[in-house]
Amino acid sequence: MLKSKTFVKKTRSGGVLKIVREHYLRDDIWCGSEVCKECKDEAPVLQEHACIESNLCSFPHYLIPDTNVVLHQIDILEDPLIRNVIILQIVLQEVRHRSAPVYKRIKDAIHEKEKHFYTFTNEHHRETFIEREQGETANDRNDRAIRVAAKWYTDHLAKKTNGGSLKVVLLTDDRANKEKAEQYGLVVYRCEEYIKSLIGNPELMDRLALQPDDQNEITGSKLLFPEHLPLSRIQSGIKNGMFLQGTFHANRDNYLEGKVFINREGEEINEVLLQGLQNLNRAVHQDVVAIELFPKERWVAPSSVVLQDDSPNDEDAEEDETENKLKGVPSDSSVLKPTGRVVGIIKRNWRPFCGMLSQSMIKEATRHLFTPADRRIPRIRIETRQAANLVRQRIMVAIDGWPKNSRYPNGHFVKNLGSAGDKETETEVLLLEHDVPHQPFSQAVLSFLPKMPWSITEEDLKVRADLRHLCVCSVDPPGCTDIDDTLHCRELENGNLEVGVHIADVSHFIRPGNALDQEAASRGTTVYLCGKRIDMVPELLSSNLCSLRSNVERLAFSCIWEMNHNAEILKAHFTKSIINSKASLTYAEAQMRIDDSTMKDDITKSLRGLNRLAKILKGRRIAKGALTLSSPEVRFHIDSETHDPIDMQSKELKETNSMVEEFMLLANISVAQKIYDEFSECALLRKHPSPPPSNYDILIKAAKSRDLNIHTDSAKALADSLNNATVENFPYFNTLLRILATRCMMQAVYFCSGMDSDFHHYGLASPIYTHFTSPIRRYADIIVHRLLAVAINADSTYPDLMDKHKQSALCNNLNYRHKMAQYAQRASVAFHTQLFFKNKGIINEEGFILFVRKNAIIILIPKFGLEGAVFFDNKDKPSPHLSFDSEGPTLREHTFRMFDKVKVTISLDASNIQHQRIRMALIEPVVCFCFLDFFLFYCETATA
């Protein structure tokens, strides 16, 4: 049966276009139930005995949730107890349009066989499709379609069971929809009614999302925040320039302050400062907001005070009291920033948040405050009847809304993750908080892996260069199993040198568009935590078939240069190849071979040749203006039985680290140029934007404190300034300055060449760059391999590869995944640092002041790569210019400067189990008692 609709549309050129839309209806669409033997001969999804103990529904039944129930009660629907659910096509379409995260979650539930969720295509069934009536809104039409489908199921199942007890229950929280469904003769309940009726499952009540009516009941009558403007007024205000649109970023160290980054290009102002709860006006980190800009006379400098929300659990903090905290200490900056206030929310970017419950002091209370692990997220008020069991547990909570008369947003309990402090639980928390996909690979993904035993075929030998005779080897960190790259260097008969970089040919095993490829693209990168690795591709590939281990034949993609002895490239050649690595070395083992003059074997000769050329290449890069930056990194030594860290030290870099880095950089640059020459519109490249001049203010200020000048006109000027910045009898000064310089950098990003004109990589001083050398752990490299393979006629192309818009969207995801992986890695280091100090007790160490704040100093402990803020425990006088004389209580003056050397005692303060702190007291100079709140600086670095 065919329905069609004809209408005319005016084109941009002023013409009229006739459009005919055809809608096909069928009468053979399966109902999906075991009880029906006629609809279709397929494995049924919905069970015949769909029993769940309920005071309201004593009969077997299927559930049909409407759109709002799916959108707001997805945590309920995901619970293992909820099974045999019919998701209507119209509901799925609406959910997809309104919330991509919820759509993904409901699709995952549908694909989970144990859940018995069935999608019914009601919009194409002859008996359930309905036309929109005259004067009927789209929303009312969809509600009616849901009722019609529920009625059809009710009648259909009654026929198939001869009037048996199997029924359909419609779940809706819309009062009008519920009344009309009852008039249809349907069994219909509000979601809360139904969940309350379930016997023996009271914990499900905690997962119910609060509806607006419920939220108003649990908040006070006092108006705490201004009303948000309706979306229509916001849109017109943005259009006429009255309001600005941007993304809100909360301040991690001051809950009364945040910034809005303006999204629209061409705006004079790209960043607006917000101060005070009323001006923040219920914006949550990452929300897209509309703001009103204040006049210039109200612009202020950012506060340098560190403030955490420490208001009482059971009472709302007074606005004027918290405002005074912010105003009590003037800013240490003379630079005024544009300020404003939030007038409305354009898009909420809420997600389930990990954290801990702060149990109410009121006996038998059901309302409690939840404190998120991320300090940028406000505390959330939830209702739960299992508070006693959730104390000292890591839990997940979702926000339901934030009324204008509530100090905190309202939310609901999602799930218990485990005991706080437990390594597995804390790892799960940091992965969830940083949105790292870490679920096991699905069977659909695994089905595209090669069948074992696998071996190189005769066909491979015909189409690839056979390089098994070459003396290639890998150089990696200890314990590395996902070996991406190997190298070789040999002298040619003409006296020149042949140098090769051979990269694992992952794209041979991961073909475009299949489930394995889609999963790798979604994950974007492998995430390395302390003692744990979250692979981008299944282990069979990452640690076996793609890993270029020694003494096994492997498929590779080779970049081979002919060079003279001055490291100048004479020829470059790219080819798919077969290699057999002769050695898998660590950096230390490779360094030992190079340094041991008695070793004369081919591997050692190759390493010495590579090392000599690498030094020339590095010198040439630095002469062009490449930056040599610094970042404190640590390595843990883990106990083999307890898996706790037993030692912690800064990473030591050897010449071989630099050797491998230089040839990886050279390969990436060579490949970047090749793919851009062939595909100027769709090459996947990587750039590092030059920082705005204001980013360097702190670096210039630090250098001037030691009577040195830093020039930032260009990367070369900066590099030369850093090379010349030395202080007599202070060898670590230059390293500190480079650490600060790293903080000034922008984030390096992937982009599509057809969507951008600025290709320059500031940190590497290279006009073009990409990532080619790590396809086991980076999806960007897989795309680059595919582009290069097409360029040398080693593989065929496909539409998405040549689509610059799709490439650009892919780059956005890769940039996000790369950034979150960095943050997760740093959080893992922070947790293991706490474990280390928990077992070590009190330690005395020397450190350096990185920053001076109004009520804190930021200290770096080089030995441990440890960094944090020492807060001065003096609320009346928060200035860090005060300390006490060691001979007695006489107050004396002390001025702290950046890079001053200090001596401290370090220990773990575990009194707050969620935010454990590295506690610190200054030994030299001696001052009043203070402590260090350990935290991570989520700085953007110039990573290649």
Short mmCIF file of C-alpha atoms in Angstrom, two decimals, residues 439-779:
data_model
loop_
_atom_site.label_atom_id
_atom_site.label_comp_id
_atom_site.label_asym_id
_atom_site.label_seq_id
_atom_site.Cartn_x
_atom_site.Cartn_y
_atom_site.Cartn_z
CA GLN A 439 33.72 -1.89 27.20
CA PRO A 440 34.87 -5.28 25.84
CA PHE A 441 34.87 -5.54 22.06
CA SER A 442 31.53 -6.88 20.81
CA GLN A 443 31.13 -10.10 18.86
CA ALA A 444 30.24 -8.02 15.80
CA VAL A 445 33.66 -6.33 16.05
CA LEU A 446 35.57 -9.52 16.79
CA SER A 447 33.94 -11.28 13.83
CA PHE A 448 36.10 -9.18 11.46
CA LEU A 449 39.39 -10.37 12.94
CA PRO A 450 41.55 -12.74 10.86
CA LYS A 451 40.98 -16.41 11.48
CA MET A 452 43.85 -18.12 13.29
CA PRO A 453 46.33 -19.53 12.52
CA TRP A 454 47.24 -16.58 10.30
CA SER A 455 50.21 -16.40 7.94
CA ILE A 456 51.53 -14.29 5.09
CA THR A 457 50.13 -15.55 1.76
CA GLU A 458 51.62 -15.95 -1.70
CA GLU A 459 49.44 -13.05 -2.84
CA ASP A 460 51.05 -10.81 -0.17
CA LEU A 461 54.51 -11.74 -1.48
CA LYS A 462 53.49 -10.78 -5.03
CA VAL A 463 52.22 -7.27 -4.21
CA ARG A 464 54.67 -6.26 -1.46
CA ALA A 465 58.36 -5.47 -1.29
CA ASP A 466 60.18 -8.33 0.42
CA LEU A 467 62.40 -6.64 3.03
CA ARG A 468 62.89 -9.64 5.32
CA HIS A 469 66.64 -9.58 4.63
CA LEU A 470 67.08 -6.09 6.09
CA CYS A 471 68.49 -5.69 9.59
CA VAL A 472 65.50 -3.85 11.09
CA CYS A 473 64.88 -3.54 14.84
CA SER A 474 62.47 -1.81 17.21
CA VAL A 475 63.32 0.46 20.15
CA ASP A 476 60.54 0.97 22.71
CA PRO A 477 59.84 1.43 26.43
CA PRO A 478 60.19 -1.66 28.66
CA GLY A 479 57.24 -4.07 28.48
CA CYS A 480 55.90 -2.68 25.21
CA THR A 481 53.81 -5.28 23.34
CA ASP A 482 52.10 -3.05 20.75
CA ILE A 483 55.19 -2.35 18.63
CA ASP A 484 54.23 0.06 15.83
CA ASP A 485 57.59 0.85 14.31
CA THR A 486 60.98 -0.56 13.37
CA LEU A 487 64.00 1.11 11.77
CA HIS A 488 67.08 0.25 9.76
CA CYS A 489 70.17 2.02 8.40
CA ARG A 490 72.72 0.57 5.98
CA GLU A 491 75.36 1.85 3.62
CA LEU A 492 74.69 1.57 -0.13
CA GLU A 493 77.20 0.68 -2.82
CA ASN A 494 77.29 4.32 -4.02
CA GLY A 495 78.43 5.46 -0.57
CA ASN A 496 75.09 6.94 0.47
CA LEU A 497 72.94 5.64 3.31
CA GLU A 498 69.59 3.87 3.13
CA VAL A 499 67.34 4.62 6.11
CA GLY A 500 63.97 2.96 6.60
CA VAL A 501 61.04 3.45 8.95
CA HIS A 502 58.73 0.44 8.82
CA ILE A 503 55.26 0.84 10.35
CA ALA A 504 52.74 -1.89 11.20
CA ASP A 505 50.25 -2.26 8.33
CA VAL A 506 47.11 -2.13 10.45
CA SER A 507 44.97 -0.95 7.53
CA HIS A 508 45.49 -4.36 5.90
CA PHE A 509 43.48 -5.96 8.73
CA ILE A 510 40.93 -3.16 9.30
CA ARG A 511 38.89 -2.56 6.18
CA PRO A 512 36.80 0.60 5.71
CA GLY A 513 33.24 0.66 7.05
CA ASN A 514 33.04 -2.68 8.86
CA ALA A 515 32.24 -2.99 12.60
CA LEU A 516 35.94 -3.27 13.52
CA ASP A 517 36.72 -0.06 11.62
CA GLN A 518 33.77 1.80 13.15
CA GLU A 519 34.79 0.79 16.67
CA ALA A 520 38.40 1.89 16.11
CA ALA A 521 37.18 5.21 14.69
CA SER A 522 34.93 5.75 17.70
CA ARG A 523 37.67 4.96 20.24
CA GLY A 524 40.16 7.06 18.30
CA THR A 525 43.20 6.17 20.39
CA THR A 526 44.67 3.65 22.78
CA VAL A 527 44.66 4.96 26.37
CA TYR A 528 47.68 4.19 28.54
CA LEU A 529 47.06 4.19 32.29
CA CYS A 530 49.46 3.16 35.05
CA GLY A 531 49.53 -0.63 34.80
CA LYS A 532 46.63 -0.81 32.33
CA ARG A 533 46.06 -0.24 28.64
CA ILE A 534 42.70 0.38 26.93
CA ASP A 535 43.28 -0.80 23.36
CA MET A 536 41.85 0.92 20.30
CA VAL A 537 41.85 -2.42 18.44
CA PRO A 538 41.45 -5.98 19.78
CA GLU A 539 44.51 -7.61 21.36
CA LEU A 540 44.90 -10.13 18.55
CA LEU A 541 45.92 -7.19 16.37
CA SER A 542 47.55 -4.82 18.89
CA SER A 543 49.84 -7.32 20.59
CA ASN A 544 50.13 -10.04 17.97
CA LEU A 545 49.43 -9.81 14.24
CA CYS A 546 50.17 -6.09 13.86
CA SER A 547 52.90 -5.86 16.49
CA LEU A 548 56.33 -5.83 14.80
CA ARG A 549 57.87 -8.31 17.24
CA SER A 550 61.29 -9.76 16.65
CA ASN A 551 61.91 -12.94 14.65
CA VAL A 552 58.41 -13.13 13.13
CA GLU A 553 57.29 -12.10 9.65
CA ARG A 554 54.96 -9.11 9.65
CA LEU A 555 53.21 -6.86 7.14
CA ALA A 556 54.47 -3.28 7.15
CA PHE A 557 54.18 0.05 5.40
CA SER A 558 57.70 1.32 4.74
CA CYS A 559 59.07 4.81 4.25
CA ILE A 560 62.62 4.51 2.84
CA TRP A 561 65.04 7.35 2.15
CA GLU A 562 68.36 7.52 0.42
CA MET A 563 70.47 10.05 2.35
CA ASN A 564 73.97 11.40 2.22
CA HIS A 565 76.11 11.38 5.36
CA ASN A 566 74.86 14.88 6.21
CA ALA A 567 71.30 13.53 6.65
CA GLU A 568 70.08 15.24 3.49
CA ILE A 569 67.32 13.32 1.68
CA LEU A 570 68.18 12.44 -1.91
CA LYS A 571 65.24 10.12 -2.64
CA ALA A 572 62.08 9.03 -0.78
CA HIS A 573 60.17 5.83 -1.47
CA PHE A 574 56.94 4.44 0.05
CA THR A 575 55.91 0.80 -0.26
CA LYS A 576 53.84 -1.92 1.35
CA SER A 577 56.32 -4.50 2.58
CA ILE A 578 57.08 -7.68 4.50
CA ILE A 579 59.70 -7.46 7.26
CA ASN A 580 61.28 -9.67 9.90
CA SER A 581 62.58 -7.64 12.85
CA LYS A 582 65.94 -8.85 14.12
CA ALA A 583 65.60 -7.41 17.65
CA SER A 584 63.01 -5.84 19.99
CA LEU A 585 65.07 -3.51 22.16
CA THR A 586 64.31 -1.13 25.01
CA TYR A 587 65.73 2.41 24.94
CA ALA A 588 68.29 1.39 27.56
CA GLU A 589 69.36 -1.75 25.65
CA ALA A 590 69.76 0.21 22.42
CA GLN A 591 71.78 2.88 24.24
CA MET A 592 74.04 0.23 25.76
CA ARG A 593 74.76 -1.22 22.30
CA ILE A 594 75.61 2.23 20.90
CA ASP A 595 77.91 3.04 23.85
CA ASP A 596 79.67 -0.35 23.97
CA SER A 597 82.60 0.02 21.56
CA THR A 598 83.21 -3.75 21.59
CA MET A 599 79.91 -4.51 19.85
CA LYS A 600 80.29 -4.65 16.04
CA ASP A 601 77.21 -6.62 14.91
CA ASP A 602 74.84 -5.41 12.17
CA ILE A 603 72.10 -4.30 14.60
CA THR A 604 74.55 -2.14 16.58
CA LYS A 605 76.05 -0.66 13.40
CA SER A 606 72.55 0.21 12.23
CA LEU A 607 71.73 1.87 15.57
CA ARG A 608 74.95 3.92 15.53
CA GLY A 609 74.19 5.11 12.01
CA LEU A 610 70.66 6.06 12.97
CA ASN A 611 71.85 7.86 16.12
CA ARG A 612 74.46 9.90 14.22
CA LEU A 613 71.93 10.98 11.59
CA ALA A 614 69.30 11.75 14.24
CA LYS A 615 71.63 14.25 15.94
CA ILE A 616 72.11 16.06 12.62
CA LEU A 617 68.36 16.09 11.94
CA LYS A 618 67.59 17.42 15.43
CA GLY A 619 70.19 20.16 15.15
CA ARG A 620 68.73 21.21 11.81
CA ARG A 621 65.17 21.29 13.24
CA ILE A 622 66.22 23.40 16.22
CA ALA A 623 68.09 25.79 13.93
CA LYS A 624 64.80 26.29 12.04
CA GLY A 625 63.00 27.20 15.28
CA ALA A 626 61.65 23.88 16.60
CA LEU A 627 60.90 24.12 20.31
CA THR A 628 62.45 21.90 22.97
CA LEU A 629 59.90 22.01 25.77
CA SER A 630 59.65 20.20 29.09
CA SER A 631 56.96 18.53 31.14
CA PRO A 632 57.48 16.66 34.41
CA GLU A 633 56.79 12.96 33.77
CA VAL A 634 57.12 10.11 36.25
CA ARG A 635 57.56 6.37 36.10
CA PHE A 636 56.19 4.00 38.75
CA HIS A 637 57.80 0.74 39.82
CA ILE A 638 54.92 -1.61 40.63
CA ASP A 639 54.99 -4.42 43.21
CA SER A 640 54.44 -7.71 41.34
CA GLU A 641 52.07 -9.09 44.02
CA THR A 642 50.07 -6.13 45.36
CA HIS A 643 50.34 -4.07 42.13
CA ASP A 644 50.88 -0.99 44.30
CA PRO A 645 53.57 1.56 43.37
CA ILE A 646 56.72 0.96 45.44
CA ASP A 647 58.91 3.61 43.81
CA MET A 648 58.33 6.76 41.82
CA GLN A 649 60.84 8.78 39.86
CA SER A 650 61.07 11.25 37.00
CA LYS A 651 61.48 9.64 33.58
CA GLU A 652 65.04 9.68 32.32
CA LEU A 653 65.40 10.25 28.57
CA LYS A 654 68.32 8.76 26.64
CA GLU A 655 69.84 9.55 23.25
CA THR A 656 67.89 6.63 21.80
CA ASN A 657 64.60 8.31 22.78
CA SER A 658 65.61 11.27 20.64
CA MET A 659 66.90 8.96 17.88
CA VAL A 660 63.52 7.22 17.45
CA GLU A 661 61.65 10.52 17.76
CA GLU A 662 63.65 12.17 14.96
CA PHE A 663 62.94 9.43 12.43
CA MET A 664 59.27 9.24 13.38
CA LEU A 665 59.02 13.01 12.83
CA LEU A 666 60.82 12.71 9.49
CA ALA A 667 58.50 9.91 8.33
CA ASN A 668 55.42 11.88 9.39
CA ILE A 669 56.57 14.99 7.52
CA SER A 670 57.47 13.00 4.36
CA VAL A 671 54.12 11.22 4.32
CA ALA A 672 52.22 14.46 5.02
CA GLN A 673 53.73 16.07 1.94
CA LYS A 674 53.02 13.01 -0.19
CA ILE A 675 49.33 12.68 0.70
CA TYR A 676 48.78 16.44 0.39
CA ASP A 677 50.38 16.47 -3.07
CA GLU A 678 48.01 13.68 -4.15
CA PHE A 679 44.86 14.72 -2.24
CA SER A 680 44.94 18.46 -1.58
CA GLU A 681 41.29 18.55 -0.47
CA CYS A 682 41.05 15.52 1.82
CA ALA A 683 44.48 14.88 3.37
CA LEU A 684 44.31 14.27 7.12
CA LEU A 685 47.00 16.49 8.63
CA ARG A 686 48.04 17.72 12.06
CA LYS A 687 48.80 21.31 12.96
CA HIS A 688 49.96 23.17 16.03
CA PRO A 689 48.61 26.75 16.09
CA SER A 690 50.87 29.51 17.34
CA PRO A 691 49.71 30.78 20.77
CA PRO A 692 48.15 34.24 21.12
CA PRO A 693 50.62 36.78 22.62
CA SER A 694 48.70 36.93 25.92
CA ASN A 695 49.52 33.25 26.54
CA TYR A 696 53.14 34.19 27.08
CA ASP A 697 52.47 36.77 29.83
CA ILE A 698 53.28 34.39 32.67
CA LEU A 699 56.46 33.16 30.93
CA ILE A 700 57.71 36.71 30.27
CA LYS A 701 56.91 37.68 33.87
CA ALA A 702 58.81 34.68 35.23
CA ALA A 703 61.89 35.46 33.13
CA LYS A 704 61.84 39.14 34.14
CA SER A 705 61.88 38.12 37.80
CA ARG A 706 65.45 36.94 37.07
CA ASP A 707 66.32 39.90 34.81
CA LEU A 708 65.96 37.88 31.61
CA ASN A 709 64.03 38.67 28.44
CA ILE A 710 61.94 36.18 26.47
CA HIS A 711 61.13 37.04 22.85
CA THR A 712 57.95 35.48 21.47
CA ASP A 713 57.70 37.07 18.00
CA SER A 714 58.24 33.65 16.39
CA ALA A 715 58.94 30.05 17.36
CA LYS A 716 62.61 30.58 16.53
CA ALA A 717 62.80 33.73 18.69
CA LEU A 718 61.22 31.80 21.57
CA ALA A 719 63.54 28.80 21.06
CA ASP A 720 66.62 31.05 21.02
CA SER A 721 65.43 32.90 24.14
CA LEU A 722 64.90 29.64 26.00
CA ASN A 723 68.32 28.36 24.96
CA ASN A 724 69.95 31.52 26.32
CA ALA A 725 67.89 31.71 29.54
CA THR A 726 70.28 30.51 32.24
CA VAL A 727 70.91 31.65 35.81
CA GLU A 728 74.25 31.16 37.52
CA ASN A 729 74.21 28.47 40.24
CA PHE A 730 70.62 27.54 39.29
CA PRO A 731 70.87 24.73 36.68
CA TYR A 732 67.18 23.73 37.01
CA PHE A 733 65.99 27.25 36.11
CA ASN A 734 66.00 26.57 32.35
CA THR A 735 63.92 23.41 32.84
CA LEU A 736 61.39 25.36 34.92
CA LEU A 737 61.16 27.99 32.22
CA ARG A 738 60.54 25.31 29.57
CA ILE A 739 57.82 23.77 31.76
CA LEU A 740 56.13 27.17 31.85
CA ALA A 741 56.60 27.57 28.10
CA THR A 742 54.80 24.24 27.61
CA ARG A 743 51.82 25.66 29.53
CA CYS A 744 51.66 28.57 27.09
CA MET A 745 51.19 26.33 24.05
CA MET A 746 47.98 25.60 22.18
CA GLN A 747 46.78 22.04 21.64
CA ALA A 748 47.96 20.33 18.44
CA VAL A 749 44.95 19.16 16.41
CA TYR A 750 43.99 16.98 13.45
CA PHE A 751 42.27 18.69 10.52
CA CYS A 752 41.28 18.08 6.90
CA SER A 753 43.40 19.97 4.37
CA GLY A 754 40.34 21.02 2.35
CA MET A 755 38.78 22.74 5.37
CA ASP A 756 41.73 24.86 6.53
CA SER A 757 44.47 26.99 5.01
CA ASP A 758 46.90 27.12 7.95
CA PHE A 759 48.96 23.90 8.01
CA HIS A 760 51.92 25.12 10.08
CA HIS A 761 53.13 23.12 13.07
CA TYR A 762 54.46 25.76 15.47
CA GLY A 763 56.25 23.46 17.93
CA LEU A 764 58.06 21.47 15.24
CA ALA A 765 58.67 24.48 12.97
CA SER A 766 57.36 22.40 10.06
CA PRO A 767 55.14 23.74 7.25
CA ILE A 768 53.22 20.43 7.10
CA TYR A 769 52.79 17.43 9.40
CA THR A 770 50.64 14.35 10.00
CA HIS A 771 50.60 11.12 12.00
CA PHE A 772 51.68 7.97 10.15
CA THR A 773 53.87 6.05 12.60
CA SER A 774 51.46 4.64 15.23
CA PRO A 775 48.42 3.00 13.58
CA ILE A 776 48.05 0.37 16.33
CA ARG A 777 47.20 3.08 18.84
CA ARG A 778 45.92 6.02 16.75
CA TYR A 779 43.06 5.91 14.25
#
